[in-house]
PDB file of C-alpha atoms in Angstrom:
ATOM      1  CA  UNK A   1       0.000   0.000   0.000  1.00 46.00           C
ATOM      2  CA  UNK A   2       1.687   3.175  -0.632  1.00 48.00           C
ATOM      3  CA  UNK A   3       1.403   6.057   2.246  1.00 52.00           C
ATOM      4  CA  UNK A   4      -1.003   8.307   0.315  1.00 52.00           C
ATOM      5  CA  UNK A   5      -3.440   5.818   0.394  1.00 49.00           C
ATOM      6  CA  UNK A   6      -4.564   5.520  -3.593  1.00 51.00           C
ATOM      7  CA  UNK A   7      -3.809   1.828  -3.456  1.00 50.00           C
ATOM      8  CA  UNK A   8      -6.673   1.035  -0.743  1.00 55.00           C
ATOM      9  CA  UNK A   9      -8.864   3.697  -2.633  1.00 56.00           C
ATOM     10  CA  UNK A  10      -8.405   2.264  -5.748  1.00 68.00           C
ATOM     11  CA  UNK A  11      -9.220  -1.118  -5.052  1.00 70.00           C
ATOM     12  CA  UNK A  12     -12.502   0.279  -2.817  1.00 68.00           C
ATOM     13  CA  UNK A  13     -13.277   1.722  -6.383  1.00 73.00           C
ATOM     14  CA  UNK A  14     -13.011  -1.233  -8.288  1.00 69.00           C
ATOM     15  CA  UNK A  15     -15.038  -3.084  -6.063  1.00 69.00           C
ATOM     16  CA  UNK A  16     -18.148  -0.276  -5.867  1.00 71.00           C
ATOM     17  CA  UNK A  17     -17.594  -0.366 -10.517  1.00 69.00           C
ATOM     18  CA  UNK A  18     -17.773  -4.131 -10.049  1.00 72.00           C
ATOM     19  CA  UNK A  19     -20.874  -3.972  -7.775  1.00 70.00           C
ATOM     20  CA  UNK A  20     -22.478  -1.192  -9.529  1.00 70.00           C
ATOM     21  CA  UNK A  21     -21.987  -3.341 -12.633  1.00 71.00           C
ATOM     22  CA  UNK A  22     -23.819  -6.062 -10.972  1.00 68.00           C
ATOM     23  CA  UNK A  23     -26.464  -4.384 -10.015  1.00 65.00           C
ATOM     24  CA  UNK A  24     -26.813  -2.953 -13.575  1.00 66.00           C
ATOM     25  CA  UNK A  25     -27.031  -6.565 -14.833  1.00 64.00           C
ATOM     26  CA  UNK A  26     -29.755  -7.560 -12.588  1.00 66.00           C
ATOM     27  CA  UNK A  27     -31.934  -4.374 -13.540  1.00 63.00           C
ATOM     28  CA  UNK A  28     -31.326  -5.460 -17.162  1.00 64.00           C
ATOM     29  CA  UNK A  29     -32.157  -8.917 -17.243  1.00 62.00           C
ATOM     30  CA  UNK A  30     -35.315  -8.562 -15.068  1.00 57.00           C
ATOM     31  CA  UNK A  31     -36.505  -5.712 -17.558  1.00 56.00           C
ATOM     32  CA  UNK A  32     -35.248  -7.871 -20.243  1.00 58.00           C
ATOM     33  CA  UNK A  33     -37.651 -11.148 -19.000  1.00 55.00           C
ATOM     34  CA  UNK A  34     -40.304  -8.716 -18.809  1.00 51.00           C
ATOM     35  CA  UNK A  35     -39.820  -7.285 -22.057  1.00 50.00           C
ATOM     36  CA  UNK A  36     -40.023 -11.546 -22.881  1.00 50.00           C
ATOM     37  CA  UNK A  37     -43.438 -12.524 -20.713  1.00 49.00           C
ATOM     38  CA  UNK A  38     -44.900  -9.611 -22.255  1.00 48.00           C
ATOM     39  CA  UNK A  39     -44.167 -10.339 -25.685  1.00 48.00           C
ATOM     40  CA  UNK A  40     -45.364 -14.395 -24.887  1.00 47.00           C
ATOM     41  CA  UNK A  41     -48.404 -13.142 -23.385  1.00 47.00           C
ATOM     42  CA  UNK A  42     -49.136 -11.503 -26.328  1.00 45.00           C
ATOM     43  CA  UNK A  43     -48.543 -14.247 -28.257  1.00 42.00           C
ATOM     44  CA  UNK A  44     -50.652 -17.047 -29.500  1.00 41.00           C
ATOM     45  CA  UNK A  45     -51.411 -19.898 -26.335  1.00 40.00           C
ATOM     46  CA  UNK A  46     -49.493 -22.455 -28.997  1.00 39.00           C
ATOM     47  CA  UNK A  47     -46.276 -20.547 -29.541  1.00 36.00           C
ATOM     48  CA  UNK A  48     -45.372 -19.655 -25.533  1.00 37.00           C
ATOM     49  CA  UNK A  49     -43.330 -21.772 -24.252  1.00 40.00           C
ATOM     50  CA  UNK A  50     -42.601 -22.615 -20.182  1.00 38.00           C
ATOM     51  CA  UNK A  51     -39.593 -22.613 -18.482  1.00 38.00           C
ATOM     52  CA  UNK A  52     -38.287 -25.637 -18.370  1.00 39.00           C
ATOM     53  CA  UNK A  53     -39.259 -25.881 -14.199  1.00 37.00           C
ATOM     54  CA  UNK A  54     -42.492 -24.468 -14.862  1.00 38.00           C
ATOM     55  CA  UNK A  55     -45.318 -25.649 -17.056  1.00 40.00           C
ATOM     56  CA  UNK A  56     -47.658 -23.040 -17.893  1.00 42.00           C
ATOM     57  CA  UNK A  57     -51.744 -24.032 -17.120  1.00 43.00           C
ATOM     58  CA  UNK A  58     -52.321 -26.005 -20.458  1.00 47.00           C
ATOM     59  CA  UNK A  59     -54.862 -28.493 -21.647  1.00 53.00           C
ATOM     60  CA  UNK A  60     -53.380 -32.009 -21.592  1.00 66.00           C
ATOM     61  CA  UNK A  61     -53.972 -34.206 -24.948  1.00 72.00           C
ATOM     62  CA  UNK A  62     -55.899 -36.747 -24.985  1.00 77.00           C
ATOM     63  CA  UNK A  63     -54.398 -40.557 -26.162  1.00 76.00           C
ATOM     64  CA  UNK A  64     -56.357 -39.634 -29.327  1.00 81.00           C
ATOM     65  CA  UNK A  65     -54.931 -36.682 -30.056  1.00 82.00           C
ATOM     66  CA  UNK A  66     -51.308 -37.428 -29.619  1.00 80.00           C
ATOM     67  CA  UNK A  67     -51.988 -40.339 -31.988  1.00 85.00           C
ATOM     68  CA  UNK A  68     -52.806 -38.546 -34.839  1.00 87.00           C
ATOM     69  CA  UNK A  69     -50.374 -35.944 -34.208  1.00 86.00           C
ATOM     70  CA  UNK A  70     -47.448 -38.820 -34.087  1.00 86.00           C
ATOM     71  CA  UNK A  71     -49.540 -40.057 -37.161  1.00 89.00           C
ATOM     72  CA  UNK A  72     -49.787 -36.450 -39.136  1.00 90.00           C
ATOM     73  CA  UNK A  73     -45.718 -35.587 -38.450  1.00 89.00           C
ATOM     74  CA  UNK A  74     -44.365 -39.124 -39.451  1.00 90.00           C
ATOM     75  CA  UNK A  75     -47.084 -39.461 -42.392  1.00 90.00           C
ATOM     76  CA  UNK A  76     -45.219 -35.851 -43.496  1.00 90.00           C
ATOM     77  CA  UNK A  77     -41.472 -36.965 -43.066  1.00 90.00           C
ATOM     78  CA  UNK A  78     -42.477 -40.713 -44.725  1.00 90.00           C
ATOM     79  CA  UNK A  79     -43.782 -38.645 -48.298  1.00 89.00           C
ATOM     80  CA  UNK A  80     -40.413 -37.141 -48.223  1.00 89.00           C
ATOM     81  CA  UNK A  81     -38.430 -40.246 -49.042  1.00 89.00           C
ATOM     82  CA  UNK A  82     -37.166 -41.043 -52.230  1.00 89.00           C
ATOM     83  CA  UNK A  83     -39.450 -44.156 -53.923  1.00 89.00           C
ATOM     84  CA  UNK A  84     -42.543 -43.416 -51.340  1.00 89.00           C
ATOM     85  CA  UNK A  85     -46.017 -42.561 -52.561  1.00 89.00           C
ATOM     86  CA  UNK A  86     -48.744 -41.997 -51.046  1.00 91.00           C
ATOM     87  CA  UNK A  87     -49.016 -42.958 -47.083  1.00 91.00           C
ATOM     88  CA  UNK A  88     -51.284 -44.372 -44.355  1.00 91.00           C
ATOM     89  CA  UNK A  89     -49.795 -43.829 -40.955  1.00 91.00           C
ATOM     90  CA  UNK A  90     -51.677 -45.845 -37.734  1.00 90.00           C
ATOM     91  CA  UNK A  91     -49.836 -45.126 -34.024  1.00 89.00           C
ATOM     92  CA  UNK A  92     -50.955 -46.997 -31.161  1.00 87.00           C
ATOM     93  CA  UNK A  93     -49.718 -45.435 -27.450  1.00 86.00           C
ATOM     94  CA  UNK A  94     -48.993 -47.168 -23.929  1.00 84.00           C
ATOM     95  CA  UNK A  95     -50.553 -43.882 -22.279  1.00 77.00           C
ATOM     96  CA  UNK A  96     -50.815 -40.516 -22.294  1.00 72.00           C
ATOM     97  CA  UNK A  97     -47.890 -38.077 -21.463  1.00 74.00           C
ATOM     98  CA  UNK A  98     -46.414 -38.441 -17.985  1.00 74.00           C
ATOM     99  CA  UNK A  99     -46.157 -35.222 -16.318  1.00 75.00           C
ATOM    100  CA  UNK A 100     -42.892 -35.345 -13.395  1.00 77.00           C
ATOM    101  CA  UNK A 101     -43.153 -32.685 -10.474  1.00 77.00           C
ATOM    102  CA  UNK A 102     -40.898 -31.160  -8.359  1.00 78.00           C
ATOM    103  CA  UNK A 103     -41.211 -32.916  -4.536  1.00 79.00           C
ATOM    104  CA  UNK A 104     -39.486 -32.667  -1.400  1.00 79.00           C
ATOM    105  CA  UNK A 105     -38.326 -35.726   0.254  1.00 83.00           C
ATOM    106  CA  UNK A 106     -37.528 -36.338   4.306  1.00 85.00           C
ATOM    107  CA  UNK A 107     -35.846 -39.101   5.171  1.00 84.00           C
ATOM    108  CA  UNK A 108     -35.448 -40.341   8.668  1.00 84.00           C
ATOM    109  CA  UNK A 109     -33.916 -43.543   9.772  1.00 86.00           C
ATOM    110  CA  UNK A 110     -34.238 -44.729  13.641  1.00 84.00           C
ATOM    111  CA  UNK A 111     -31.935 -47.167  14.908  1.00 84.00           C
ATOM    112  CA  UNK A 112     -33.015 -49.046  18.353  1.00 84.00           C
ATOM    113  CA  UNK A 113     -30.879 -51.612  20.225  1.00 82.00           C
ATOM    114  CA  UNK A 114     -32.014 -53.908  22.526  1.00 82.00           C
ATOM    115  CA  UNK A 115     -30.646 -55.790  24.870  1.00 80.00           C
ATOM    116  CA  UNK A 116     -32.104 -58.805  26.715  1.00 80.00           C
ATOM    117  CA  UNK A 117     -29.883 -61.646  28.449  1.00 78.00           C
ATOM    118  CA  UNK A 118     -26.799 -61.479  26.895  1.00 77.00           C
ATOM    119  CA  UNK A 119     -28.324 -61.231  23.223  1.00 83.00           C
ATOM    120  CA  UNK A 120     -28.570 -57.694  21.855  1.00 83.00           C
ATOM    121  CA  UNK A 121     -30.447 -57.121  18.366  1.00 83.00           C
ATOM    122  CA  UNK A 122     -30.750 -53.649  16.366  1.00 82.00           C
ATOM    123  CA  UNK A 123     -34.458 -52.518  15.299  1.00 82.00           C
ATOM    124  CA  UNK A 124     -34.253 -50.122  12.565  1.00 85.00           C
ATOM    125  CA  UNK A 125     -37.191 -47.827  11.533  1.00 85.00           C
ATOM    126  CA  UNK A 126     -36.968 -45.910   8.042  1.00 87.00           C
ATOM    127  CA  UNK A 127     -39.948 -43.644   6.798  1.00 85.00           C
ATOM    128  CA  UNK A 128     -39.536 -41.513   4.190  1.00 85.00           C
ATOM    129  CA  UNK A 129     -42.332 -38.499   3.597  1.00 84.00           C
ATOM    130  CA  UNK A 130     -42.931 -36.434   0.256  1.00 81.00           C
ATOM    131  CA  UNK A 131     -44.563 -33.087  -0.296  1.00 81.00           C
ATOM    132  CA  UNK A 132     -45.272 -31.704  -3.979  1.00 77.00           C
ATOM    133  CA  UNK A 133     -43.383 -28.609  -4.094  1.00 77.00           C
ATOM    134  CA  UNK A 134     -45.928 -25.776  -5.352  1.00 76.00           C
ATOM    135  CA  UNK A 135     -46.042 -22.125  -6.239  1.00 80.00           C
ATOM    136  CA  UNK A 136     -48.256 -19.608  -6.418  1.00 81.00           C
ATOM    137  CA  UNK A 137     -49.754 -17.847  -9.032  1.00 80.00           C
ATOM    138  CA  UNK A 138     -53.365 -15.831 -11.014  1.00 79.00           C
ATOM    139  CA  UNK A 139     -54.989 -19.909 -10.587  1.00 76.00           C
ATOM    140  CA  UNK A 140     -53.910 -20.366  -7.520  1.00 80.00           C
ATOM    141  CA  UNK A 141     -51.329 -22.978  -5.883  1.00 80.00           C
ATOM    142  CA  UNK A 142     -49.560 -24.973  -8.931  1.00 79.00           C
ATOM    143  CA  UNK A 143     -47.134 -27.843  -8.651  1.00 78.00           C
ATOM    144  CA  UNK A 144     -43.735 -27.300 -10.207  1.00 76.00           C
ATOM    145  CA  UNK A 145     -42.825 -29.219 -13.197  1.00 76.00           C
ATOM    146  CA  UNK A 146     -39.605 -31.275 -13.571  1.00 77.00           C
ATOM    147  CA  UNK A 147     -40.057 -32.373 -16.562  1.00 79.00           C
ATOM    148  CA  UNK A 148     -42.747 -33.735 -19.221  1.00 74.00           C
ATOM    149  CA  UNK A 149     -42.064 -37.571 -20.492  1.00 75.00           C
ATOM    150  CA  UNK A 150     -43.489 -37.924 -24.412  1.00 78.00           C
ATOM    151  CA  UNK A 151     -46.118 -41.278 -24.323  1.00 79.00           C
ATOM    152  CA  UNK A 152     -44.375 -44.397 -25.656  1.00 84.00           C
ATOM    153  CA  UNK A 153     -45.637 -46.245 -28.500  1.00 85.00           C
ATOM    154  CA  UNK A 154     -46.930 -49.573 -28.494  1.00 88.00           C
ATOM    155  CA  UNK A 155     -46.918 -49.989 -32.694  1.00 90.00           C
ATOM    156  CA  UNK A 156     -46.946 -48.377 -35.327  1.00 91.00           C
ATOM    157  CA  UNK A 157     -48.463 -49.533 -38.882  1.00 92.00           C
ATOM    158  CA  UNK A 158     -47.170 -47.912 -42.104  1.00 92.00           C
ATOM    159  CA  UNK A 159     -48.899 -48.508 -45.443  1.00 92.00           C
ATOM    160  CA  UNK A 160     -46.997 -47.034 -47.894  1.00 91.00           C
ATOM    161  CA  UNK A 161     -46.840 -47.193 -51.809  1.00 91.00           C
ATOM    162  CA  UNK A 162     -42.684 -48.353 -52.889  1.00 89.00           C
ATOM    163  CA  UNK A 163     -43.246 -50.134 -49.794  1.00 89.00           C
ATOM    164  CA  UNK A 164     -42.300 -53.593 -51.913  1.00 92.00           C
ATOM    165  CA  UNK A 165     -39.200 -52.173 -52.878  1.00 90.00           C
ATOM    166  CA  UNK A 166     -36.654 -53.643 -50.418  1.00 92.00           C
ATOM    167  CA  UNK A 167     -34.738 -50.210 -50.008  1.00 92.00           C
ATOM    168  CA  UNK A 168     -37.458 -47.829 -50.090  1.00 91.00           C
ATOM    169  CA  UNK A 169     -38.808 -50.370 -47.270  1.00 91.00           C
ATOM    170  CA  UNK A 170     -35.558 -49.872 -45.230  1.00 92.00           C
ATOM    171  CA  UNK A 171     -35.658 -46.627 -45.315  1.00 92.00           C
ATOM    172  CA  UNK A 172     -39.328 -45.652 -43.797  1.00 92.00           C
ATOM    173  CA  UNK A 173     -38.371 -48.527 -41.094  1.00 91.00           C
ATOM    174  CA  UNK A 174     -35.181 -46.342 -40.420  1.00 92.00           C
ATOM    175  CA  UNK A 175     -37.247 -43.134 -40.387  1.00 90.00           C
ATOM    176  CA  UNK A 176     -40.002 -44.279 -38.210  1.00 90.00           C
ATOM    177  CA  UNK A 177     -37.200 -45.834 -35.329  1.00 90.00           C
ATOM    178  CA  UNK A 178     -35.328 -42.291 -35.266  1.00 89.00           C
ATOM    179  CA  UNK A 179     -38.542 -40.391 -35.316  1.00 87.00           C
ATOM    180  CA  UNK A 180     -40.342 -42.412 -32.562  1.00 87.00           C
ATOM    181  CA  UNK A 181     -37.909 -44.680 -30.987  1.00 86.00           C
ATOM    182  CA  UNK A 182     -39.298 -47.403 -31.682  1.00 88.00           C
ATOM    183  CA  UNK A 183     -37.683 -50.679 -31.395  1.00 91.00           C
ATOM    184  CA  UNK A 184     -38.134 -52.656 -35.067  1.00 90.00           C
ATOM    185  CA  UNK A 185     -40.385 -55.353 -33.756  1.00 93.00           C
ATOM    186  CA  UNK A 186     -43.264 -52.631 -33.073  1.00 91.00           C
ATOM    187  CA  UNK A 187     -43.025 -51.450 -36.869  1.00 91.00           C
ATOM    188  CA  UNK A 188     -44.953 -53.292 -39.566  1.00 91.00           C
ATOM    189  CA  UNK A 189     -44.398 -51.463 -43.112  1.00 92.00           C
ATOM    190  CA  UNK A 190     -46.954 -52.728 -45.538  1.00 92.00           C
ATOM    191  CA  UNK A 191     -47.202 -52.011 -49.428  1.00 91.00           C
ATOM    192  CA  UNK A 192     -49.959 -50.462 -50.285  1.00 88.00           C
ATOM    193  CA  UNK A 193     -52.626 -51.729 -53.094  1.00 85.00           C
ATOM    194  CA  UNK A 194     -52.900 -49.903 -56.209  1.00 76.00           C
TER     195      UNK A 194
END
């Protein structure tokens, strides 16, 4: 430090810049995610989308209607490959869409020993206790979201014309185990009559 003290008051300074520039930062990117929820609320329902720890009040699909979405996206990608006519798309699903929430867990493990002539013996008690972890907000108390888990398919059933064509064949079985993950057992790719 050198005896006229700038060394000390130089480094206080740096520290109020590099807290003033902190502070600046927070202001910006809370005006900023305003600026954002404003714009989604203006938006169409369809086009928001949640934070990925909070799912926005929504109307959950129904088995049907995730079905023929699955159906209408892979019938699109299918009519893309080279040798493939026209196509007939079925999905069947396990379930609907599993929704995962955010919960907080309390463990507690008792240990007892006994003793009784000579022979001792341990008694242990576990119990474990979960709460859904919830927040506030204009509809009330909501659960926090973890994540959302796409329904699994059960089979899928592609009639396709170039379907007899051994390579054209390979190819929508390819397309439709990338696009759904769905092991090749569940598939059955079918030429379609003319």
């Amino acid at each position: 430090m050198s005896k006229d003290g700038k060394g000390k008051l130089g480094t206080l300074q740096w520290f109020v810049v590099a807290g003033a520039l902190g502070v600046a930062f927070l202001l910006s990117s809370s005006f900023l995610e305003l600026d954002k929820q404003k714009t989604n609320h203006d938006s169409p329902p369809a086009q928001q989308e949640a934070p990925a720890f909070i799912q926005q009040k929504r109307e959950s699909y129904t088995m049907g209607e995730y079905e023929e979405m699955y159906e209408k996206k892979l019938k699109e990608v299918l009519q893309n490959i080279t040798g493939v006519g026209e196509v007939s798309v079925m999905v069947n699903l396990e379930s609907t869409e599993e929704i995962v929430v955010e919960k907080n867990r309390n463990s507690q493990t008792q240990t007892t020993r006994e003793a009784d002539k000579g022979a001792t013996r341990d008694i242990n008690n576990e119990s474990t206790q979960e709460q859904v972890v919830t927040m506030k907000d204009d509809a009330g108390e909501q659960p926090i979201v973890t994540k959302t888990v796409k329904p699994k398919v059960r089979g899928v059933v592609i009639v396709a014309a170039g379907a007899e064509n051994l390579q054209v064949k390979a190819w929508i079985m390819e397309a439709v185990q990338k696009v759904l993950a769905v092991p090749s057992y569940k598939i059955s790719i079918l030429p379609k009559k003319a």
